[in-house]
PDB file of C-alpha atoms and ligand atoms in Angstrom:
ATOM      1  CA  MET A   9     -10.250  14.764  11.110  1.00 46.00           C
ATOM      2  CA  ASN A  10      -6.319  16.129  11.010  1.00 61.00           C
ATOM      3  CA  LYS A  11      -4.416  14.861   8.004  1.00 77.00           C
ATOM      4  CA  ALA A  12      -1.202  16.614  10.021  1.00 73.00           C
ATOM      5  CA  THR A  13      -1.719  12.977  13.225  1.00 80.00           C
ATOM      6  CA  ARG A  14      -1.043  11.477  10.099  1.00 92.00           C
ATOM      7  CA  LYS A  15       1.836  10.111   9.338  1.00 88.00           C
ATOM      8  CA  ALA A  16       2.370  11.254   4.976  1.00 95.00           C
ATOM      9  CA  ILE A  17       4.061   7.440   3.094  1.00 98.00           C
ATOM     10  CA  ILE A  18       4.733   6.896  -0.858  1.00 98.00           C
ATOM     11  CA  ALA A  19       5.317   3.811  -2.095  1.00 98.00           C
ATOM     12  CA  GLY A  20       6.668   2.445  -4.931  1.00 98.00           C
ATOM     13  CA  ASN A  21       5.210  -1.184  -5.345  1.00 98.00           C
ATOM     14  CA  TRP A  22       7.953  -1.886  -8.142  1.00 98.00           C
ATOM     15  CA  LYS A  23       5.754  -5.390  -9.042  1.00 98.00           C
ATOM     16  CA  MET A  24       8.429  -8.036 -10.950  1.00 98.00           C
ATOM     17  CA  ASN A  25      10.677  -5.067 -12.294  1.00 98.00           C
ATOM     18  CA  ASN A  26      14.068  -5.131 -11.532  1.00 98.00           C
ATOM     19  CA  THR A  27      16.744  -7.632 -11.246  1.00 98.00           C
ATOM     20  CA  ARG A  28      19.565  -6.842  -8.758  1.00 98.00           C
ATOM     21  CA  VAL A  29      21.661  -5.072 -10.749  1.00 98.00           C
ATOM     22  CA  GLU A  30      18.903  -2.111 -11.849  1.00 98.00           C
ATOM     23  CA  ALA A  31      17.125  -2.442  -8.399  1.00 98.00           C
ATOM     24  CA  LYS A  32      19.951  -1.415  -6.941  1.00 98.00           C
ATOM     25  CA  ALA A  33      20.812   1.412 -10.197  1.00 98.00           C
ATOM     26  CA  LEU A  34      17.384   2.732  -9.076  1.00 98.00           C
ATOM     27  CA  LEU A  35      17.736   2.679  -5.245  1.00 98.00           C
ATOM     28  CA  GLU A  36      21.076   4.692  -5.377  1.00 98.00           C
ATOM     29  CA  ALA A  37      19.202   7.414  -8.581  1.00 98.00           C
ATOM     30  CA  ILE A  38      16.140   7.665  -5.766  1.00 98.00           C
ATOM     31  CA  LYS A  39      18.261   8.294  -2.938  1.00 98.00           C
ATOM     32  CA  PRO A  40      19.223  11.531  -2.423  1.00 98.00           C
ATOM     33  CA  LEU A  41      16.686  12.910  -4.290  1.00 98.00           C
ATOM     34  CA  VAL A  42      14.647  12.159  -2.026  1.00 98.00           C
ATOM     35  CA  ALA A  43      16.714  13.026   1.388  1.00 98.00           C
ATOM     36  CA  ASN A  44      14.778  15.645   2.124  1.00 97.00           C
ATOM     37  CA  ALA A  45      11.251  14.248   2.836  1.00 97.00           C
ATOM     38  CA  GLU A  46      13.386  12.578   5.788  1.00 96.00           C
ATOM     39  CA  GLY A  47      10.852  13.463   8.978  1.00 93.00           C
ATOM     40  CA  ASN A  48       8.004  14.417   6.443  1.00 94.00           C
ATOM     41  CA  VAL A  49       6.956  11.880   4.244  1.00 97.00           C
ATOM     42  CA  GLU A  50       8.178   7.934   4.977  1.00 98.00           C
ATOM     43  CA  VAL A  51       9.819   7.375   1.708  1.00 98.00           C
ATOM     44  CA  ILE A  52       9.213   3.741   0.694  1.00 98.00           C
ATOM     45  CA  ALA A  53      10.199   1.149  -1.752  1.00 98.00           C
ATOM     46  CA  CYS A  54       8.177  -2.691  -1.869  1.00 99.00           C
ATOM     47  CA  VAL A  55      10.910  -4.264  -3.985  1.00 98.00           C
ATOM     48  CA  PRO A  56      10.725  -7.869  -5.447  1.00 98.00           C
ATOM     49  CA  PHE A  57      11.945 -11.206  -2.547  1.00 98.00           C
ATOM     50  CA  THR A  58      15.142 -11.582  -4.422  1.00 98.00           C
ATOM     51  CA  ASN A  59      15.875  -7.545  -4.156  1.00 98.00           C
ATOM     52  CA  LEU A  60      15.578  -7.217  -0.784  1.00 98.00           C
ATOM     53  CA  GLU A  61      19.048  -8.186   0.474  1.00 98.00           C
ATOM     54  CA  THR A  62      20.595  -5.701  -2.123  1.00 98.00           C
ATOM     55  CA  ALA A  63      17.688  -2.939  -0.905  1.00 98.00           C
ATOM     56  CA  MET A  64      18.147  -2.894   3.008  1.00 98.00           C
ATOM     57  CA  ASN A  65      22.253  -2.311   2.259  1.00 98.00           C
ATOM     58  CA  VAL A  66      21.869   0.305  -0.582  1.00 98.00           C
ATOM     59  CA  THR A  67      19.045   2.687   1.842  1.00 98.00           C
ATOM     60  CA  ALA A  68      20.699   1.250   5.387  1.00 98.00           C
ATOM     61  CA  GLY A  69      21.582   5.273   6.425  1.00 97.00           C
ATOM     62  CA  SER A  70      18.803   6.849   4.464  1.00 98.00           C
ATOM     63  CA  ASN A  71      15.079   8.025   4.723  1.00 98.00           C
ATOM     64  CA  VAL A  72      14.796   5.181   2.189  1.00 98.00           C
ATOM     65  CA  LYS A  73      12.360   2.414   3.707  1.00 98.00           C
ATOM     66  CA  ILE A  74      12.097  -1.517   2.357  1.00 98.00           C
ATOM     67  CA  GLY A  75       8.728  -3.369   2.392  1.00 98.00           C
ATOM     68  CA  ALA A  76       7.712  -6.889   0.672  1.00 98.00           C
ATOM     69  CA  GLU A  77       5.180  -7.411  -1.552  1.00 98.00           C
ATOM     70  CA  ASN A  78       3.234 -10.474  -0.079  1.00 98.00           C
ATOM     71  CA  VAL A  79       3.933 -12.004   3.052  1.00 98.00           C
ATOM     72  CA  HIS A  80       2.428 -15.571   3.298  1.00 98.00           C
ATOM     73  CA  PHE A  81       0.253 -15.856   7.058  1.00 98.00           C
ATOM     74  CA  ALA A  82       1.928 -19.174   7.802  1.00 98.00           C
ATOM     75  CA  LYS A  83       5.472 -19.171  10.868  1.00 97.00           C
ATOM     76  CA  SER A  84       6.697 -21.908   8.853  1.00 97.00           C
ATOM     77  CA  GLY A  85       6.375 -25.398   7.028  1.00 98.00           C
ATOM     78  CA  ALA A  86       4.750 -26.639   3.159  1.00 98.00           C
ATOM     79  CA  TYR A  87       4.261 -23.577   1.800  1.00 98.00           C
ATOM     80  CA  THR A  88       6.299 -23.922  -1.605  1.00 98.00           C
ATOM     81  CA  GLY A  89       7.712 -20.527  -2.687  1.00 97.00           C
ATOM     82  CA  GLU A  90       5.983 -19.149   0.128  1.00 97.00           C
ATOM     83  CA  ILE A  91       7.844 -16.646   2.536  1.00 98.00           C
ATOM     84  CA  SER A  92       7.512 -15.977   5.681  1.00 98.00           C
ATOM     85  CA  ALA A  93       7.029 -12.708   8.155  1.00 98.00           C
ATOM     86  CA  ASP A  94      10.137 -13.672  10.156  1.00 98.00           C
ATOM     87  CA  MET A  95      11.607 -14.492   7.031  1.00 98.00           C
ATOM     88  CA  LEU A  96      11.280 -10.468   6.413  1.00 98.00           C
ATOM     89  CA  VAL A  97      12.136  -9.066   9.587  1.00 98.00           C
ATOM     90  CA  GLU A  98      15.164 -11.057  10.330  1.00 98.00           C
ATOM     91  CA  LEU A  99      15.922  -9.321   6.439  1.00 97.00           C
ATOM     92  CA  GLY A 100      14.708  -5.717   8.993  1.00 96.00           C
ATOM     93  CA  VAL A 101      11.896  -5.042   5.996  1.00 98.00           C
ATOM     94  CA  GLU A 102       9.749  -3.021   7.529  1.00 98.00           C
ATOM     95  CA  TYR A 103       6.649  -3.283   5.172  1.00 98.00           C
ATOM     96  CA  VAL A 104       4.224  -5.287   2.872  1.00 98.00           C
ATOM     97  CA  VAL A 105       2.552  -5.263   0.712  1.00 98.00           C
ATOM     98  CA  ILE A 106      -1.401  -7.481   1.147  1.00 98.00           C
ATOM     99  CA  GLY A 107      -3.821  -7.898  -0.910  1.00 98.00           C
ATOM    100  CA  HIS A 108      -2.712  -6.305  -4.009  1.00 98.00           C
ATOM    101  CA  SER A 109      -5.136  -6.197  -6.937  1.00 97.00           C
ATOM    102  CA  GLU A 110      -2.939  -8.913  -8.798  1.00 97.00           C
ATOM    103  CA  ARG A 111      -2.226 -11.083  -6.372  1.00 98.00           C
ATOM    104  CA  ARG A 112      -6.607 -11.459  -6.128  1.00 97.00           C
ATOM    105  CA  GLN A 113      -6.850 -11.439  -9.938  1.00 96.00           C
ATOM    106  CA  TYR A 114      -3.963 -13.608 -10.946  1.00 97.00           C
ATOM    107  CA  PHE A 115      -3.462 -16.227  -7.552  1.00 97.00           C
ATOM    108  CA  GLY A 116      -6.683 -16.463  -5.862  1.00 96.00           C
ATOM    109  CA  GLU A 117      -5.735 -14.056  -3.158  1.00 97.00           C
ATOM    110  CA  THR A 118      -9.498 -14.019  -0.934  1.00 98.00           C
ATOM    111  CA  ASP A 119     -10.575 -11.802   1.878  1.00 98.00           C
ATOM    112  CA  GLU A 120      -9.896 -14.539   4.141  1.00 98.00           C
ATOM    113  CA  THR A 121      -6.200 -14.844   2.797  1.00 98.00           C
ATOM    114  CA  VAL A 122      -5.887 -11.088   2.514  1.00 98.00           C
ATOM    115  CA  ASN A 123      -7.114 -11.465   6.339  1.00 98.00           C
ATOM    116  CA  LYS A 124      -4.005 -14.090   7.356  1.00 98.00           C
ATOM    117  CA  ARG A 125      -1.801 -12.208   6.221  1.00 98.00           C
ATOM    118  CA  THR A 126      -2.515  -8.990   8.130  1.00 98.00           C
ATOM    119  CA  VAL A 127      -2.378 -10.963  10.941  1.00 98.00           C
ATOM    120  CA  ALA A 128       0.582 -12.662  10.093  1.00 98.00           C
ATOM    121  CA  ALA A 129       2.494  -9.573   9.337  1.00 98.00           C
ATOM    122  CA  LEU A 130       1.342  -6.834  12.154  1.00 98.00           C
ATOM    123  CA  GLU A 131       2.330  -9.755  14.813  1.00 98.00           C
ATOM    124  CA  ALA A 132       6.489 -10.490  13.425  1.00 98.00           C
ATOM    125  CA  GLY A 133       5.994  -6.547  13.969  1.00 98.00           C
ATOM    126  CA  LEU A 134       5.234  -5.636   9.565  1.00 98.00           C
ATOM    127  CA  LYS A 135       2.959  -2.628   9.025  1.00 98.00           C
ATOM    128  CA  PRO A 136       1.094  -4.144   6.435  1.00 98.00           C
ATOM    129  CA  ILE A 137       0.354  -2.024   3.336  1.00 98.00           C
ATOM    130  CA  VAL A 138      -3.437  -3.161   2.110  1.00 98.00           C
ATOM    131  CA  CYS A 139      -5.407  -2.971  -1.096  1.00 98.00           C
ATOM    132  CA  VAL A 140      -8.804  -2.243  -0.968  1.00 98.00           C
ATOM    133  CA  GLY A 141     -10.652  -0.924  -4.648  1.00 98.00           C
ATOM    134  CA  GLU A 142     -13.679  -2.584  -7.036  1.00 97.00           C
ATOM    135  CA  LEU A 143     -13.201  -3.469 -10.128  1.00 96.00           C
ATOM    136  CA  LYS A 144     -14.822  -1.294 -13.334  1.00 94.00           C
ATOM    137  CA  TRP A 145     -18.389  -3.158 -13.848  1.00 94.00           C
ATOM    138  CA  GLU A 146     -19.001  -2.715  -9.534  1.00 96.00           C
ATOM    139  CA  ARG A 147     -18.393   0.886  -9.822  1.00 95.00           C
ATOM    140  CA  GLU A 148     -20.405   1.480 -13.348  1.00 94.00           C
ATOM    141  CA  CYS A 149     -22.719  -0.942 -10.611  1.00 97.00           C
ATOM    142  CA  ASN A 150     -22.891   1.718  -8.372  1.00 97.00           C
ATOM    143  CA  ILE A 151     -22.279  -0.562  -5.428  1.00 98.00           C
ATOM    144  CA  THR A 152     -18.313   0.473  -4.610  1.00 98.00           C
ATOM    145  CA  GLU A 153     -18.804   1.851  -0.902  1.00 98.00           C
ATOM    146  CA  GLU A 154     -20.306  -2.086  -0.648  1.00 98.00           C
ATOM    147  CA  VAL A 155     -17.664  -3.503  -2.007  1.00 98.00           C
ATOM    148  CA  ILE A 156     -15.082  -1.138   0.233  1.00 98.00           C
ATOM    149  CA  ALA A 157     -16.840  -1.735   3.013  1.00 98.00           C
ATOM    150  CA  ARG A 158     -16.531  -5.483   3.067  1.00 98.00           C
ATOM    151  CA  GLN A 159     -12.828  -5.666   2.120  1.00 98.00           C
ATOM    152  CA  ILE A 160     -12.277  -3.490   4.435  1.00 98.00           C
ATOM    153  CA  LYS A 161     -14.598  -6.064   7.238  1.00 98.00           C
ATOM    154  CA  LEU A 162     -13.362  -8.850   6.253  1.00 98.00           C
ATOM    155  CA  ASP A 163      -9.499  -7.575   5.606  1.00 98.00           C
ATOM    156  CA  LEU A 164      -9.030  -6.403   8.550  1.00 98.00           C
ATOM    157  CA  TRP A 165     -10.916  -8.561  11.290  1.00 98.00           C
ATOM    158  CA  SER A 166     -10.209  -9.467  15.009  1.00 98.00           C
ATOM    159  CA  LEU A 167      -7.098  -7.091  14.714  1.00 98.00           C
ATOM    160  CA  THR A 168      -7.068  -3.977  17.670  1.00 98.00           C
ATOM    161  CA  ALA A 169      -7.489  -0.594  17.310  1.00 98.00           C
ATOM    162  CA  GLU A 170      -3.831  -0.390  17.795  1.00 98.00           C
ATOM    163  CA  GLN A 171      -2.979  -3.013  15.107  1.00 98.00           C
ATOM    164  CA  VAL A 172      -4.463  -0.910  13.042  1.00 98.00           C
ATOM    165  CA  LYS A 173      -3.007   2.176  13.647  1.00 97.00           C
ATOM    166  CA  ASN A 174       0.198   0.211  12.235  1.00 97.00           C
ATOM    167  CA  THR A 175      -1.366  -0.953   9.410  1.00 98.00           C
ATOM    168  CA  VAL A 176      -2.188   1.131   5.997  1.00 98.00           C
ATOM    169  CA  ILE A 177      -4.270   0.626   3.648  1.00 98.00           C
ATOM    170  CA  ALA A 178      -4.042   1.371  -0.065  1.00 98.00           C
ATOM    171  CA  TYR A 179      -7.145   1.970  -2.026  1.00 98.00           C
ATOM    172  CA  GLU A 180      -6.575   1.450  -4.948  1.00 97.00           C
ATOM    173  CA  PRO A 181      -9.218   0.951  -7.727  1.00 97.00           C
ATOM    174  CA  VAL A 182      -8.481  -1.726 -10.183  1.00 96.00           C
ATOM    175  CA  TRP A 183      -9.658  -0.104 -12.842  1.00 94.00           C
ATOM    176  CA  ALA A 184      -7.052   2.266 -12.582  1.00 93.00           C
ATOM    177  CA  ILE A 185      -4.435  -0.337 -11.771  1.00 92.00           C
ATOM    178  CA  GLY A 186      -1.508   0.184 -15.140  1.00 84.00           C
ATOM    179  CA  THR A 187      -4.364   1.727 -17.564  1.00 86.00           C
ATOM    180  CA  GLY A 188      -3.147   5.781 -17.399  1.00 82.00           C
ATOM    181  CA  LEU A 189      -7.550   6.046 -15.928  1.00 83.00           C
ATOM    182  CA  THR A 190      -6.895   7.966 -12.743  1.00 85.00           C
ATOM    183  CA  ALA A 191      -9.432   7.929 -10.730  1.00 90.00           C
ATOM    184  CA  THR A 192     -10.176  12.373  -9.825  1.00 95.00           C
ATOM    185  CA  PRO A 193      -9.318  13.291  -7.413  1.00 96.00           C
ATOM    186  CA  ASP A 194     -12.484  13.645  -5.591  1.00 97.00           C
ATOM    187  CA  GLN A 195     -13.637   9.999  -7.180  1.00 97.00           C
ATOM    188  CA  ALA A 196     -10.560   9.032  -4.385  1.00 97.00           C
ATOM    189  CA  GLU A 197     -11.122  11.242  -1.942  1.00 98.00           C
ATOM    190  CA  GLU A 198     -14.708  10.167  -1.603  1.00 98.00           C
ATOM    191  CA  VAL A 199     -13.873   6.303  -0.921  1.00 98.00           C
ATOM    192  CA  CYS A 200     -10.771   7.276   1.153  1.00 98.00           C
ATOM    193  CA  ALA A 201     -13.330   9.261   3.513  1.00 98.00           C
ATOM    194  CA  PHE A 202     -15.401   6.606   2.921  1.00 98.00           C
ATOM    195  CA  ILE A 203     -13.096   3.944   4.223  1.00 98.00           C
ATOM    196  CA  ARG A 204     -12.527   6.551   6.939  1.00 98.00           C
ATOM    197  CA  ALA A 205     -16.149   6.302   7.692  1.00 98.00           C
ATOM    198  CA  GLN A 206     -16.217   2.629   8.218  1.00 98.00           C
ATOM    199  CA  LEU A 207     -12.418   2.188  10.929  1.00 98.00           C
ATOM    200  CA  ALA A 208     -14.446   5.245  13.141  1.00 98.00           C
ATOM    201  CA  LYS A 209     -17.252   2.794  12.515  1.00 98.00           C
ATOM    202  CA  LEU A 210     -15.644  -0.089  13.360  1.00 98.00           C
ATOM    203  CA  TYR A 211     -13.162   1.090  15.907  1.00 98.00           C
ATOM    204  CA  ASP A 212     -13.360   4.942  16.919  1.00 98.00           C
ATOM    205  CA  GLN A 213     -12.359   8.198  15.424  1.00 97.00           C
ATOM    206  CA  ALA A 214      -9.699   8.489  17.278  1.00 96.00           C
ATOM    207  CA  THR A 215      -8.152   5.309  16.469  1.00 97.00           C
ATOM    208  CA  ALA A 216      -9.589   6.020  12.424  1.00 97.00           C
ATOM    209  CA  ASP A 217      -7.577   9.411  11.798  1.00 96.00           C
ATOM    210  CA  ALA A 218      -4.981   8.015  13.175  1.00 97.00           C
ATOM    211  CA  VAL A 219      -4.457   5.701   9.820  1.00 98.00           C
ATOM    212  CA  THR A 220      -2.474   6.329   6.556  1.00 98.00           C
ATOM    213  CA  ILE A 221      -4.491   5.918   3.695  1.00 98.00           C
ATOM    214  CA  GLN A 222      -3.046   5.833   0.370  1.00 98.00           C
ATOM    215  CA  TYR A 223      -4.519   6.474  -3.157  1.00 97.00           C
ATOM    216  CA  GLY A 224      -3.397   4.014  -5.320  1.00 96.00           C
ATOM    217  CA  GLY A 225      -3.934   3.783  -9.344  1.00 95.00           C
ATOM    218  CA  SER A 226      -1.863   4.878 -12.420  1.00 94.00           C
ATOM    219  CA  MET A 227      -0.501   8.456  -9.938  1.00 96.00           C
ATOM    220  CA  ASN A 228       1.927   9.998 -11.734  1.00 96.00           C
ATOM    221  CA  ALA A 229       4.334  13.318 -11.790  1.00 97.00           C
ATOM    222  CA  ALA A 230       1.639  14.806 -13.020  1.00 97.00           C
ATOM    223  CA  ASN A 231      -1.765  14.105 -11.426  1.00 96.00           C
ATOM    224  CA  ALA A 232      -0.196  13.485  -7.635  1.00 97.00           C
ATOM    225  CA  ALA A 233      -0.499  16.939  -6.363  1.00 97.00           C
ATOM    226  CA  GLU A 234      -3.824  17.098  -6.880  1.00 97.00           C
ATOM    227  CA  LEU A 235      -4.400  13.882  -5.202  1.00 97.00           C
ATOM    228  CA  LEU A 236      -2.682  14.756  -2.365  1.00 97.00           C
ATOM    229  CA  ALA A 237      -3.895  17.624  -1.571  1.00 96.00           C
ATOM    230  CA  LYS A 238      -7.086  15.940  -0.747  1.00 96.00           C
ATOM    231  CA  PRO A 239      -8.228  16.013   3.368  1.00 96.00           C
ATOM    232  CA  ASN A 240      -8.300  11.966   3.549  1.00 97.00           C
ATOM    233  CA  ILE A 241      -5.358  10.567   0.913  1.00 97.00           C
ATOM    234  CA  ASP A 242      -2.333  10.533   2.762  1.00 97.00           C
ATOM    235  CA  GLY A 243      -0.099   8.816   0.133  1.00 98.00           C
ATOM    236  CA  GLY A 244       0.122   6.768  -2.613  1.00 98.00           C
ATOM    237  CA  LEU A 245       0.997   3.433  -3.582  1.00 98.00           C
ATOM    238  CA  ILE A 246       2.987   4.241  -7.445  1.00 98.00           C
ATOM    239  CA  GLY A 247       3.309   1.151  -9.846  1.00 97.00           C
ATOM    240  CA  GLY A 248       4.573   1.833 -12.747  1.00 97.00           C
ATOM    241  CA  ALA A 249       5.986   6.050 -11.780  1.00 97.00           C
ATOM    242  CA  SER A 250       8.297   4.439  -9.383  1.00 98.00           C
ATOM    243  CA  LEU A 251      10.762   2.387 -11.692  1.00 98.00           C
ATOM    244  CA  LYS A 252      11.952   6.270 -12.256  1.00 98.00           C
ATOM    245  CA  ALA A 253      13.781   7.768  -9.592  1.00 98.00           C
ATOM    246  CA  ALA A 254      12.751  11.444 -11.136  1.00 98.00           C
ATOM    247  CA  ASP A 255       9.184  10.216 -11.492  1.00 98.00           C
ATOM    248  CA  PHE A 256       9.272   8.824  -8.158  1.00 98.00           C
ATOM    249  CA  ASN A 257      11.045  11.574  -6.386  1.00 98.00           C
ATOM    250  CA  THR A 258       8.526  14.043  -8.236  1.00 98.00           C
ATOM    251  CA  ILE A 259       5.082  12.448  -6.316  1.00 98.00           C
ATOM    252  CA  VAL A 260       7.096  12.605  -3.070  1.00 98.00           C
ATOM    253  CA  GLN A 261       7.875  15.953  -3.936  1.00 97.00           C
ATOM    254  CA  ALA A 262       4.445  16.664  -3.662  1.00 97.00           C
ATOM    255  CA  ALA A 263       3.431  15.003  -0.605  1.00 97.00           C
ATOM    256  CA  VAL A 264       6.919  16.859   0.915  1.00 95.00           C
ATOM    257  CA  GLN A 265       4.205  19.377   0.284  1.00 90.00           C
ATOM    258  CA  GLY A 266       0.863  18.413   1.110  1.00 78.00           C
TER     259      GLY A 266
HETATM  260  P1  LIG B 305       0.422   1.526 -11.387  1.00 83.50           P
HETATM  261  O1  LIG B 305       0.316   0.607 -10.261  1.00 83.50           O
HETATM  262  O2  LIG B 305       0.912   2.952 -10.774  1.00 83.50           O
HETATM  263  O3  LIG B 305       1.338   1.193 -12.643  1.00 83.50           O
HETATM  264  O4  LIG B 305      -1.332   1.988 -12.293  1.00 83.50           O
HETATM  265  C1  LIG B 305      -0.407   1.207  -8.671  1.00 83.50           C
HETATM  266  C2  LIG B 305      -1.074  -0.561  -7.646  1.00 83.50           C
HETATM  267  O5  LIG B 305      -0.567  -1.291  -9.080  1.00 83.50           O
HETATM  268  O6  LIG B 305      -0.282  -0.436  -7.040  1.00 83.50           O
END
């Protein structure tokens, strides 16, 4: 197991926050702070669709990459309110969050649609950040591993080894998202290691070792270093703390330290 062979990725997930004016100001503040991470840690801001073009312009020439927060699986067509992978690629977007628990919880996202969106994103050349995680009662019932194994199998269904290597997996225990409750570094490491073991079973060890696995769920400036020091936690997907430049940068710097 060699952490150094994988890309460390710190991604902000802005959710439904920031107008274009606010997005510009936040990215302008983040850019100089994280410039030293170039070549070491990939820094991404996943922003609302309406901010994508502004975000691409503001970050042009910097090491901050831009991601979207969702993508539809069809090429085009009668899907009112949806955005296709080609539309994102045209803007220069590189990453896209897929299957976030808020999409699963509030917008009817299922493992099947997560899988279809992931395939469509990869086929268009986007790098998906696929979110998995157990509910609180699933952990209490001691079925975390079953839940995660099922999500990994279904969400990544039909992907080739090459495609999986271009996919980021975010382990986000649903009970830890936006709640201030963080999984302990040991709990987070245990599940991230389990995800890697599942990938080794479905593909092979070399493929599993190449996949970036993030932790997400109330990761913040105070707890990031301890989480990121774990051997199978290669980065973070950050909600609340990504909305403050200084906090987000502290997390990026913790990843730079490794
Ligand atoms: P949080 O969100 O950091 O606010 O808990 C994480 C996420 O939803 O990706």
